[in-house]
């Protein structure tokens, strides 16, 4: 099949792609959505079973469709998947599944998009809505080749049952690390958490109100002010409900505090510092202690999935594309990004706002 023209190509049919499609359709902008997986929201379909959103449903809904009243304040992964399916049906998202984009190239008239084992498409504009989970971050692991056990990223984790009875080290201080550690411990695994730099912890709710809602209230303030407020809030939270997690600082790439990290508060899950090196049967930590493990799970985060753009765009220190006006590429015309803004207001809330902004740019 030869090139097929379409006005706008949206890459990714997760929350960012679906919200963008809805906003483009509202403005009569012809487009197609390309999804690498066999279903919409392929990434969310394959995240761990016990995942629960840390953002409240009132600020996690996509444009045009709230969550049902019956959905809990903090939706589960299954709640969210069902919501996304209804969203795609309601707004008739023109999605083509099993379409993995392998290259996006600039042409004289716009963009050429190549799909693995599929057609080559041309368009006026491209919207990158691929999120970050498709590109897990694996840090350098000293002497990992000596380790006789298994090493996996948390993106490969589904449920605790295959690991019952194992000695497990979970590396990281993010929300996934906390949830996965608790699930594993509850299932009978011997879990230890390794945290290199600590973190800033806030409760999931304050006086029954999701902490994210306070984040929305301060979200218009400069980032430096937001970080200061978050640091003060987490300090107060640590004073009221102490946690063994060492306090870190919120930097440019960690604008989101850890929400509800209760995994090690009771001492049931031991805490260790960073990894100095792997041994044949375990890990030596930076404090000199050594412990044996059967498996290491790296809950070490993700970076934006931009490989198909190669060197056509610059990225910032956090791995996101260089942009102006939140969503517009600073390097290429008619290239936009939805899902690249994460802060205390919540990634899903920002996705909704950015989808609207992109659609307005493309309607001009």
CSV table of C-alpha atoms in Angstrom, one decimal:
chain,number,residue,atom,x,y,z
A,1,UNK,CA,0.0,0.0,0.0
A,2,UNK,CA,1.3,3.4,-0.9
A,3,UNK,CA,1.2,6.6,1.2
A,4,UNK,CA,-2.2,7.5,2.4
A,5,UNK,CA,-2.9,11.2,3.2
A,6,UNK,CA,-4.6,12.3,6.5
A,7,UNK,CA,-4.7,15.7,8.0
A,8,UNK,CA,-3.4,14.7,11.5
A,9,UNK,CA,-1.9,11.5,12.8
A,10,UNK,CA,-2.2,10.9,16.6
A,11,UNK,CA,0.3,8.4,17.9
A,12,UNK,CA,-1.0,6.4,20.9
A,13,UNK,CA,-4.5,5.4,22.0
A,14,UNK,CA,-4.0,5.8,25.7
A,15,UNK,CA,-5.6,8.6,27.7
A,16,UNK,CA,-3.6,11.3,25.9
A,17,UNK,CA,-4.5,9.9,22.4
A,18,UNK,CA,-8.2,9.4,23.2
A,19,UNK,CA,-8.6,12.9,24.7
A,20,UNK,CA,-6.8,14.4,21.7
A,21,UNK,CA,-9.0,12.6,19.3
A,22,UNK,CA,-12.2,13.7,21.0
A,23,UNK,CA,-11.0,17.4,20.9
A,24,UNK,CA,-10.0,17.1,17.2
A,25,UNK,CA,-13.4,15.6,16.3
A,26,UNK,CA,-15.2,18.4,18.1
A,27,UNK,CA,-13.4,20.8,15.8
A,28,UNK,CA,-13.9,18.8,12.7
A,29,UNK,CA,-10.2,18.1,12.3
A,30,UNK,CA,-9.7,14.9,10.2
A,31,UNK,CA,-7.3,12.5,11.9
A,32,UNK,CA,-6.4,8.9,12.7
A,33,UNK,CA,-5.1,7.4,15.9
A,34,UNK,CA,-2.4,4.7,15.7
A,35,UNK,CA,-2.1,2.3,18.7
A,36,UNK,CA,0.8,-0.1,18.9
A,37,UNK,CA,-1.1,-2.7,20.9
A,38,UNK,CA,-4.0,-5.0,19.9
A,39,UNK,CA,-6.5,-2.8,22.0
A,40,UNK,CA,-6.8,0.8,23.0
A,41,UNK,CA,-4.9,1.7,26.1
A,42,UNK,CA,-2.5,-1.2,25.5
A,43,UNK,CA,-0.1,0.1,28.2
A,44,UNK,CA,-2.7,0.4,30.9
A,45,UNK,CA,-4.0,-3.0,29.9
A,46,UNK,CA,-0.6,-4.5,30.8
A,47,UNK,CA,0.2,-2.6,34.0
A,48,UNK,CA,0.0,-4.5,37.3
A,49,UNK,CA,-3.4,-5.7,38.5
A,50,UNK,CA,-3.4,-3.9,41.8
A,51,UNK,CA,-2.7,-0.5,40.5
A,52,UNK,CA,-4.9,2.3,41.9
A,53,UNK,CA,-4.8,5.9,40.7
A,54,UNK,CA,-3.3,8.3,43.1
A,55,UNK,CA,-5.3,11.1,41.6
A,56,UNK,CA,-9.0,11.6,42.4
A,57,UNK,CA,-11.6,10.8,39.8
A,58,UNK,CA,-12.9,14.3,39.6
A,59,UNK,CA,-9.6,15.5,38.2
A,60,UNK,CA,-8.7,12.3,36.4
A,61,UNK,CA,-11.6,12.2,33.9
A,62,UNK,CA,-10.9,13.1,30.3
A,63,UNK,CA,-12.7,16.0,28.5
A,64,UNK,CA,-16.4,15.5,27.9
A,65,UNK,CA,-17.0,12.5,30.1
A,66,UNK,CA,-16.9,12.2,33.9
A,67,UNK,CA,-16.5,8.9,35.8
A,68,UNK,CA,-19.7,7.2,36.9
A,69,UNK,CA,-20.9,8.0,40.4
A,70,UNK,CA,-20.3,4.4,41.4
A,71,UNK,CA,-16.6,4.7,40.7
A,72,UNK,CA,-14.5,5.1,43.9
A,73,UNK,CA,-12.7,8.4,44.4
A,74,UNK,CA,-9.4,6.6,43.6
A,75,UNK,CA,-10.2,4.4,40.5
A,76,UNK,CA,-8.6,1.0,40.1
A,77,UNK,CA,-6.8,0.0,37.0
A,78,UNK,CA,-9.9,-2.0,35.9
A,79,UNK,CA,-12.2,1.0,36.6
A,80,UNK,CA,-9.9,3.2,34.4
A,81,UNK,CA,-9.7,0.6,31.6
A,82,UNK,CA,-13.5,0.3,31.5
A,83,UNK,CA,-13.8,4.1,31.5
A,84,UNK,CA,-11.3,4.4,28.6
A,85,UNK,CA,-13.2,1.8,26.6
A,86,UNK,CA,-16.5,3.7,27.0
A,87,UNK,CA,-14.8,6.9,26.2
A,88,UNK,CA,-13.4,5.5,22.9
A,89,UNK,CA,-16.9,4.2,22.0
A,90,UNK,CA,-18.8,7.3,22.9
A,91,UNK,CA,-16.6,9.6,20.9
A,92,UNK,CA,-16.0,7.2,18.0
A,93,UNK,CA,-12.3,7.4,18.2
A,94,UNK,CA,-10.8,6.5,14.7
A,95,UNK,CA,-8.2,4.2,16.1
A,96,UNK,CA,-6.1,1.6,14.2
A,97,UNK,CA,-4.7,-1.0,16.5
A,98,UNK,CA,-1.6,-3.2,16.1
A,99,UNK,CA,0.1,-0.2,14.4
A,100,UNK,CA,3.5,0.3,16.0
A,101,UNK,CA,5.1,3.5,14.7
A,102,UNK,CA,8.7,2.9,13.9
A,103,UNK,CA,9.7,6.2,12.3
A,104,UNK,CA,8.3,9.8,12.0
A,105,UNK,CA,10.1,11.8,9.3
A,106,UNK,CA,9.9,15.4,8.2
A,107,UNK,CA,8.9,16.0,4.5
A,108,UNK,CA,8.5,19.1,2.4
A,109,UNK,CA,4.8,19.2,3.0
A,110,UNK,CA,4.4,17.7,6.5
A,111,UNK,CA,5.2,14.3,8.0
A,112,UNK,CA,5.7,10.7,6.9
A,113,UNK,CA,4.9,8.1,9.4
A,114,UNK,CA,6.1,4.5,9.0
A,115,UNK,CA,4.2,1.7,10.7
A,116,UNK,CA,5.8,-1.7,11.4
A,117,UNK,CA,4.4,-4.3,8.9
A,118,UNK,CA,1.9,-1.7,7.8
A,119,UNK,CA,1.2,1.3,5.5
A,120,UNK,CA,3.3,4.4,5.2
A,121,UNK,CA,1.1,7.4,6.0
A,122,UNK,CA,1.6,11.1,5.3
A,123,UNK,CA,0.0,14.0,7.2
A,124,UNK,CA,0.1,17.7,7.8
A,125,UNK,CA,0.7,17.4,11.5
A,126,UNK,CA,1.6,14.7,14.1
A,127,UNK,CA,0.5,14.6,17.7
A,128,UNK,CA,2.8,12.4,20.0
A,129,UNK,CA,0.6,10.9,22.7
A,130,UNK,CA,2.6,7.9,23.6
A,131,UNK,CA,3.1,8.6,27.3
A,132,UNK,CA,6.1,7.3,29.2
A,133,UNK,CA,5.4,3.7,30.3
A,134,UNK,CA,6.4,2.3,26.9
A,135,UNK,CA,10.0,3.4,27.7
A,136,UNK,CA,11.0,2.1,31.1
A,137,UNK,CA,14.3,3.4,32.6
A,138,UNK,CA,16.9,0.8,33.6
A,139,UNK,CA,19.8,2.4,35.6
A,140,UNK,CA,23.4,1.2,35.4
A,141,UNK,CA,23.7,-1.8,37.7
A,142,UNK,CA,27.2,-2.4,39.0
A,143,UNK,CA,28.3,-6.0,38.6
A,144,UNK,CA,24.8,-7.2,37.7
A,145,UNK,CA,26.3,-9.9,35.4
A,146,UNK,CA,27.6,-11.7,38.6
A,147,UNK,CA,24.1,-12.0,40.0
A,148,UNK,CA,22.6,-15.5,39.7
A,149,UNK,CA,19.0,-14.3,40.4
A,150,UNK,CA,16.5,-12.5,38.1
A,151,UNK,CA,16.4,-8.8,37.4
A,152,UNK,CA,13.2,-7.2,36.0
A,153,UNK,CA,11.6,-3.8,35.6
A,154,UNK,CA,8.4,-3.1,37.4
A,155,UNK,CA,6.7,-2.7,34.0
A,156,UNK,CA,6.9,-6.5,33.7
A,157,UNK,CA,5.2,-7.1,37.0
A,158,UNK,CA,1.5,-8.1,37.0
A,159,UNK,CA,0.6,-9.8,40.3
A,160,UNK,CA,2.4,-11.1,43.4
A,161,UNK,CA,1.4,-14.7,43.1
A,162,UNK,CA,4.4,-16.0,41.0
A,163,UNK,CA,6.8,-14.6,43.6
A,164,UNK,CA,5.3,-16.0,46.8
A,165,UNK,CA,8.1,-17.1,49.2
A,166,UNK,CA,10.9,-15.4,47.2
A,167,UNK,CA,13.4,-13.0,48.6
A,168,UNK,CA,12.8,-9.8,46.7
A,169,UNK,CA,14.5,-6.4,46.5
A,170,UNK,CA,12.4,-3.6,45.1
A,171,UNK,CA,14.5,-0.6,43.9
A,172,UNK,CA,12.9,2.8,43.9
A,173,UNK,CA,10.9,5.2,46.0
A,174,UNK,CA,8.0,5.9,43.7
A,175,UNK,CA,4.3,5.1,44.1
A,176,UNK,CA,4.7,1.9,42.1
A,177,UNK,CA,7.5,0.7,44.4
A,178,UNK,CA,5.3,1.2,47.4
A,179,UNK,CA,2.2,-0.6,46.0
A,180,UNK,CA,4.2,-3.5,44.5
A,181,UNK,CA,6.1,-4.0,47.7
A,182,UNK,CA,3.0,-4.2,49.9
A,183,UNK,CA,1.3,-6.6,47.4
A,184,UNK,CA,4.3,-8.9,47.5
A,185,UNK,CA,4.7,-8.8,51.2
A,186,UNK,CA,1.0,-9.6,51.7
A,187,UNK,CA,1.4,-12.6,49.4
A,188,UNK,CA,4.2,-14.0,51.5
A,189,UNK,CA,7.3,-12.8,49.7
A,190,UNK,CA,10.3,-11.5,51.8
A,191,UNK,CA,10.5,-7.9,50.5
A,192,UNK,CA,13.2,-5.3,51.0
A,193,UNK,CA,13.1,-1.8,49.5
A,194,UNK,CA,16.2,0.0,48.4
A,195,UNK,CA,16.0,3.8,48.2
A,196,UNK,CA,19.0,5.8,47.1
A,197,UNK,CA,18.0,9.4,47.6
A,198,UNK,CA,14.9,9.3,49.7
A,199,UNK,CA,11.7,11.1,48.8
A,200,UNK,CA,9.0,13.6,49.8
A,201,UNK,CA,5.9,11.8,51.1
A,202,UNK,CA,2.4,13.3,51.4
A,203,UNK,CA,-0.7,11.5,52.5
A,204,UNK,CA,-3.2,10.4,49.7
A,205,UNK,CA,-5.9,12.4,51.5
A,206,UNK,CA,-6.0,15.3,53.9
A,207,UNK,CA,-9.2,15.6,56.0
A,208,UNK,CA,-10.8,13.2,53.5
A,209,UNK,CA,-9.9,15.3,50.5
A,210,UNK,CA,-7.5,13.9,47.9
A,211,UNK,CA,-4.1,15.7,48.2
A,212,UNK,CA,-4.1,16.2,44.4
A,213,UNK,CA,-7.0,18.7,44.8
A,214,UNK,CA,-4.7,20.9,46.9
A,215,UNK,CA,-2.2,20.5,44.2
A,216,UNK,CA,-4.7,21.9,41.7
A,217,UNK,CA,-5.1,24.9,44.0
A,218,UNK,CA,-1.4,25.7,44.0
A,219,UNK,CA,-0.8,24.6,40.4
A,220,UNK,CA,-0.8,28.1,38.9
A,221,UNK,CA,2.1,29.1,41.1
A,222,UNK,CA,5.7,29.0,39.9
A,223,UNK,CA,7.3,25.5,40.0
A,224,UNK,CA,9.9,26.7,42.7
A,225,UNK,CA,7.0,27.8,44.9
A,226,UNK,CA,5.1,24.5,44.3
A,227,UNK,CA,8.2,22.5,45.3
A,228,UNK,CA,8.6,24.6,48.5
A,229,UNK,CA,4.9,24.0,49.4
A,230,UNK,CA,5.3,20.3,48.7
A,231,UNK,CA,8.4,20.1,50.8
A,232,UNK,CA,6.7,21.8,53.7
A,233,UNK,CA,3.6,19.6,53.4
A,234,UNK,CA,5.6,16.4,53.3
A,235,UNK,CA,7.6,17.6,56.3
A,236,UNK,CA,4.4,18.1,58.3
A,237,UNK,CA,3.1,14.7,57.1
A,238,UNK,CA,6.3,13.1,58.3
A,239,UNK,CA,6.0,14.8,61.7
A,240,UNK,CA,2.3,13.7,62.1
A,241,UNK,CA,2.9,10.2,60.7
A,242,UNK,CA,6.6,9.4,60.7
A,243,UNK,CA,7.9,7.1,58.0
A,244,UNK,CA,11.2,5.3,57.7
A,245,UNK,CA,11.7,6.6,54.2
A,246,UNK,CA,14.5,9.2,54.2
A,247,UNK,CA,13.5,12.6,53.2
A,248,UNK,CA,14.7,13.8,49.8
A,249,UNK,CA,14.1,16.9,47.8
A,250,UNK,CA,11.8,17.5,44.9
A,251,UNK,CA,13.9,18.5,41.9
A,252,UNK,CA,13.1,19.6,38.4
A,253,UNK,CA,12.3,16.0,37.3
A,254,UNK,CA,10.5,15.0,40.6
A,255,UNK,CA,7.8,17.7,40.9
A,256,UNK,CA,5.4,15.0,42.1
A,257,UNK,CA,5.7,13.9,45.8
A,258,UNK,CA,5.2,10.3,46.8
A,259,UNK,CA,1.6,9.8,47.7
A,260,UNK,CA,0.5,7.5,50.5
A,261,UNK,CA,3.9,5.7,50.8
A,262,UNK,CA,3.0,3.5,53.8
A,263,UNK,CA,4.9,0.4,52.8
A,264,UNK,CA,7.7,0.6,55.4
A,265,UNK,CA,6.1,2.6,58.1
A,266,UNK,CA,5.4,-0.4,60.3
A,267,UNK,CA,8.8,-1.9,59.8
A,268,UNK,CA,7.3,-5.0,58.1
A,269,UNK,CA,9.3,-4.2,54.9
A,270,UNK,CA,12.9,-3.4,55.6
A,271,UNK,CA,14.6,-0.4,54.1
A,272,UNK,CA,18.1,-0.3,52.6
A,273,UNK,CA,20.1,2.5,50.9
A,274,UNK,CA,21.3,2.4,47.3
A,275,UNK,CA,23.0,-0.6,45.6
A,276,UNK,CA,26.8,-0.5,45.6
A,277,UNK,CA,27.2,-3.7,43.6
A,278,UNK,CA,25.6,-7.1,42.9
A,279,UNK,CA,27.1,-10.2,44.4
A,280,UNK,CA,26.6,-13.8,43.0
A,281,UNK,CA,23.6,-14.4,45.4
A,282,UNK,CA,22.4,-10.9,46.2
A,283,UNK,CA,23.4,-7.2,46.7
A,284,UNK,CA,25.9,-5.2,48.6
A,285,UNK,CA,24.4,-1.8,49.7
A,286,UNK,CA,26.2,1.5,50.0
A,287,UNK,CA,26.2,1.2,53.8
A,288,UNK,CA,28.4,-1.9,53.5
A,289,UNK,CA,25.6,-4.4,54.4
A,290,UNK,CA,25.0,-7.5,52.2
A,291,UNK,CA,21.8,-9.5,51.7
A,292,UNK,CA,20.8,-12.4,49.5
A,293,UNK,CA,17.9,-12.1,47.0
A,294,UNK,CA,16.2,-14.3,44.5
A,295,UNK,CA,14.9,-11.4,42.4
A,296,UNK,CA,15.4,-7.7,42.0
A,297,UNK,CA,12.5,-5.5,40.7
A,298,UNK,CA,13.5,-2.1,39.3
A,299,UNK,CA,10.7,0.4,40.0
A,300,UNK,CA,13.0,3.0,38.6
A,301,UNK,CA,10.6,5.0,36.4
A,302,UNK,CA,10.2,5.8,32.8
A,303,UNK,CA,11.1,8.4,30.2
A,304,UNK,CA,9.1,9.7,27.3
A,305,UNK,CA,8.7,7.3,24.4
A,306,UNK,CA,10.2,9.4,21.5
A,307,UNK,CA,12.5,6.9,19.8
A,308,UNK,CA,10.7,7.1,16.5
A,309,UNK,CA,11.6,10.8,16.2
A,310,UNK,CA,15.3,10.1,16.5
A,311,UNK,CA,17.3,13.3,16.4
A,312,UNK,CA,14.6,15.6,15.1
A,313,UNK,CA,13.8,17.0,18.5
A,314,UNK,CA,15.7,18.0,21.5
A,315,UNK,CA,14.8,16.7,25.0
A,316,UNK,CA,15.1,18.3,28.4
A,317,UNK,CA,16.9,16.8,31.4
A,318,UNK,CA,13.8,14.8,32.2
A,319,UNK,CA,13.5,13.2,28.7
A,320,UNK,CA,10.6,15.3,27.5
A,321,UNK,CA,10.6,17.0,24.1
A,322,UNK,CA,11.5,20.7,24.1
A,323,UNK,CA,8.2,22.6,23.8
A,324,UNK,CA,6.7,26.0,24.0
A,325,UNK,CA,3.1,26.8,25.1
A,326,UNK,CA,3.2,23.4,26.9
A,327,UNK,CA,2.4,21.3,23.8
A,328,UNK,CA,4.1,22.8,20.7
A,329,UNK,CA,7.5,21.4,19.5
A,330,UNK,CA,10.3,24.0,19.8
A,331,UNK,CA,12.1,22.2,17.0
A,332,UNK,CA,9.7,21.2,14.3
A,333,UNK,CA,6.5,22.8,12.8
A,334,UNK,CA,3.2,21.0,13.1
A,335,UNK,CA,4.5,18.6,15.8
A,336,UNK,CA,2.7,18.5,19.1
A,337,UNK,CA,2.9,16.6,22.4
A,338,UNK,CA,0.2,15.5,24.8
A,339,UNK,CA,1.1,13.8,28.0
A,340,UNK,CA,4.4,15.6,28.7
A,341,UNK,CA,3.4,17.7,31.6
A,342,UNK,CA,3.5,16.2,35.1
A,343,UNK,CA,3.1,18.1,38.3
A,344,UNK,CA,1.1,18.2,41.5
A,345,UNK,CA,-2.2,18.9,39.6
A,346,UNK,CA,-2.1,15.3,38.2
A,347,UNK,CA,-1.0,13.9,34.8
A,348,UNK,CA,-4.5,13.0,33.7
A,349,UNK,CA,-5.8,16.4,34.4
A,350,UNK,CA,-3.0,18.0,32.5
A,351,UNK,CA,-3.6,15.6,29.6
A,352,UNK,CA,-7.2,16.9,29.3
A,353,UNK,CA,-6.0,20.5,29.2
A,354,UNK,CA,-3.2,19.8,26.8
A,355,UNK,CA,-5.5,17.9,24.4
A,356,UNK,CA,-7.7,20.9,24.2
A,357,UNK,CA,-4.7,23.2,23.6
A,358,UNK,CA,-3.4,21.0,20.7
A,359,UNK,CA,-6.8,20.8,19.0
A,360,UNK,CA,-7.0,24.6,19.1
A,361,UNK,CA,-3.6,24.9,17.5
A,362,UNK,CA,-4.5,22.5,14.8
A,363,UNK,CA,-7.8,24.2,14.1
A,364,UNK,CA,-6.2,27.5,13.4
